[in-house]
């Protein structure tokens, strides 16, 4: 998975992390140095996001908290969370990378993200993963 400031690599059970690290690092460094496009298709989460200028004040505040507080912390664990929509008091998020299969992701979503957003934004009633 490629995030804004990180890359998450998943290996098979029989893989060796040292070999994977060396190979992946060399490939990534070479590609970045080439100046070629890194990602041609932004994927469903990016397509779902509307331009910031069209967002309501509530959506702008949700995005601000996600981008400045939550996403950097989640990225340190190899995951990413992107905003899908806010509708009828519910925030819909995509859990990606290590977050998508992590047993703790539900706890992170409900106890961490939902509590933080509800604390800052009274209109938020619930946060769910899409």
CSV table of C-alpha atoms in Angstrom, one decimal, residues 2-123:
chain,number,residue,atom,x,y,z
A,2,UNK,CA,1.3,3.5,-0.8
A,3,UNK,CA,0.3,6.3,1.5
A,4,UNK,CA,1.1,10.0,1.4
A,5,UNK,CA,4.3,9.6,3.3
A,6,UNK,CA,4.9,5.8,3.6
A,7,UNK,CA,4.8,2.5,1.8
A,8,UNK,CA,3.5,-0.7,3.5
A,9,UNK,CA,4.8,-4.0,2.3
A,10,UNK,CA,3.3,-7.4,3.1
A,11,UNK,CA,5.3,-10.6,2.8
A,12,UNK,CA,4.2,-14.2,2.7
A,13,UNK,CA,4.9,-16.4,5.8
A,14,UNK,CA,7.9,-18.0,4.1
A,15,UNK,CA,9.4,-14.7,3.2
A,16,UNK,CA,12.5,-13.3,4.8
A,17,UNK,CA,12.2,-9.6,6.0
A,18,UNK,CA,15.8,-8.8,5.4
A,19,UNK,CA,15.5,-9.9,1.7
A,20,UNK,CA,12.2,-8.2,1.3
A,21,UNK,CA,13.5,-5.0,2.9
A,22,UNK,CA,16.6,-4.8,0.6
A,23,UNK,CA,14.7,-5.6,-2.5
A,24,UNK,CA,11.8,-3.2,-1.8
A,25,UNK,CA,14.0,-0.4,-0.7
A,26,UNK,CA,16.1,-0.6,-3.9
A,27,UNK,CA,13.0,-0.7,-6.2
A,28,UNK,CA,11.3,2.2,-4.4
A,29,UNK,CA,14.4,4.3,-4.3
A,30,UNK,CA,15.1,3.7,-8.0
A,31,UNK,CA,11.6,4.5,-9.0
A,32,UNK,CA,11.4,7.7,-7.0
A,33,UNK,CA,14.7,8.8,-8.4
A,34,UNK,CA,13.5,8.3,-11.9
A,35,UNK,CA,10.8,11.0,-11.5
A,36,UNK,CA,8.1,8.7,-13.1
A,37,UNK,CA,4.6,8.7,-11.8
A,38,UNK,CA,4.3,6.7,-8.7
A,39,UNK,CA,0.5,6.0,-8.7
A,40,UNK,CA,-1.5,6.4,-11.8
A,41,UNK,CA,-4.9,5.5,-10.3
A,42,UNK,CA,-5.8,7.1,-7.0
A,43,UNK,CA,-8.3,4.4,-6.2
A,44,UNK,CA,-11.8,4.4,-4.7
A,45,UNK,CA,-11.1,6.4,-1.5
A,46,UNK,CA,-9.5,9.3,-3.4
A,47,UNK,CA,-12.2,9.3,-6.0
A,48,UNK,CA,-14.9,9.5,-3.3
A,49,UNK,CA,-13.3,12.5,-1.7
A,50,UNK,CA,-14.8,15.8,-2.9
A,51,UNK,CA,-12.8,19.0,-3.3
A,52,UNK,CA,-12.3,20.8,0.0
A,53,UNK,CA,-14.0,23.9,-1.3
A,54,UNK,CA,-17.3,22.0,-1.7
A,55,UNK,CA,-17.1,20.5,1.8
A,56,UNK,CA,-19.4,21.6,4.6
A,57,UNK,CA,-17.8,23.1,7.7
A,58,UNK,CA,-18.4,19.8,9.6
A,59,UNK,CA,-16.7,17.8,6.8
A,60,UNK,CA,-13.7,20.2,6.7
A,61,UNK,CA,-13.3,19.8,10.5
A,62,UNK,CA,-13.5,16.0,10.2
A,63,UNK,CA,-10.8,16.0,7.4
A,64,UNK,CA,-8.6,18.4,9.5
A,65,UNK,CA,-8.7,16.1,12.5
A,66,UNK,CA,-8.1,13.0,10.4
A,67,UNK,CA,-5.2,14.5,8.4
A,68,UNK,CA,-3.5,16.3,11.3
A,69,UNK,CA,-4.0,13.9,14.2
A,70,UNK,CA,-5.2,10.5,13.2
A,71,UNK,CA,-3.7,9.5,9.9
A,72,UNK,CA,-0.1,10.3,11.0
A,73,UNK,CA,-0.5,8.1,14.0
A,74,UNK,CA,-2.0,5.2,12.0
A,75,UNK,CA,0.7,5.6,9.3
A,76,UNK,CA,3.3,4.8,11.9
A,77,UNK,CA,1.8,1.4,12.2
A,78,UNK,CA,1.7,0.9,8.4
A,79,UNK,CA,-1.9,1.8,7.8
A,80,UNK,CA,-4.0,4.6,6.5
A,81,UNK,CA,-7.5,5.9,7.0
A,82,UNK,CA,-9.3,8.0,4.4
A,83,UNK,CA,-12.5,9.8,4.5
A,84,UNK,CA,-15.4,8.5,2.4
A,85,UNK,CA,-18.4,10.7,3.5
A,86,UNK,CA,-20.4,12.2,6.4
A,87,UNK,CA,-24.1,11.5,6.3
A,88,UNK,CA,-26.8,11.7,9.0
A,89,UNK,CA,-24.3,11.9,11.8
A,90,UNK,CA,-22.2,9.0,10.6
A,91,UNK,CA,-18.6,9.3,9.4
A,92,UNK,CA,-17.6,6.6,6.8
A,93,UNK,CA,-13.9,5.8,6.6
A,94,UNK,CA,-11.8,3.4,4.5
A,95,UNK,CA,-9.3,1.4,6.6
A,96,UNK,CA,-6.2,0.6,4.5
A,97,UNK,CA,-2.9,-1.2,4.7
A,98,UNK,CA,-2.2,-2.9,8.0
A,99,UNK,CA,-5.4,-1.4,9.4
A,100,UNK,CA,-7.7,-3.3,7.0
A,101,UNK,CA,-6.8,-6.7,8.5
A,102,UNK,CA,-5.7,-5.7,12.0
A,103,UNK,CA,-7.7,-7.2,14.9
A,104,UNK,CA,-7.3,-3.9,16.8
A,105,UNK,CA,-8.7,-1.8,14.0
A,106,UNK,CA,-12.3,-1.9,15.4
A,107,UNK,CA,-11.0,-0.7,18.8
A,108,UNK,CA,-9.0,2.1,17.0
A,109,UNK,CA,-12.0,3.0,15.0
A,110,UNK,CA,-14.5,3.1,17.9
A,111,UNK,CA,-12.4,4.0,20.9
A,112,UNK,CA,-9.9,6.3,19.3
A,113,UNK,CA,-11.3,7.9,16.1
A,114,UNK,CA,-14.9,8.0,17.0
A,115,UNK,CA,-14.3,9.4,20.5
A,116,UNK,CA,-12.0,12.1,19.1
A,117,UNK,CA,-14.4,13.2,16.4
A,118,UNK,CA,-17.4,13.1,18.7
A,119,UNK,CA,-15.5,15.2,21.3
A,120,UNK,CA,-14.6,17.9,18.7
A,121,UNK,CA,-17.6,17.8,16.5
A,122,UNK,CA,-21.1,17.5,18.2
A,123,UNK,CA,-22.7,16.5,14.8
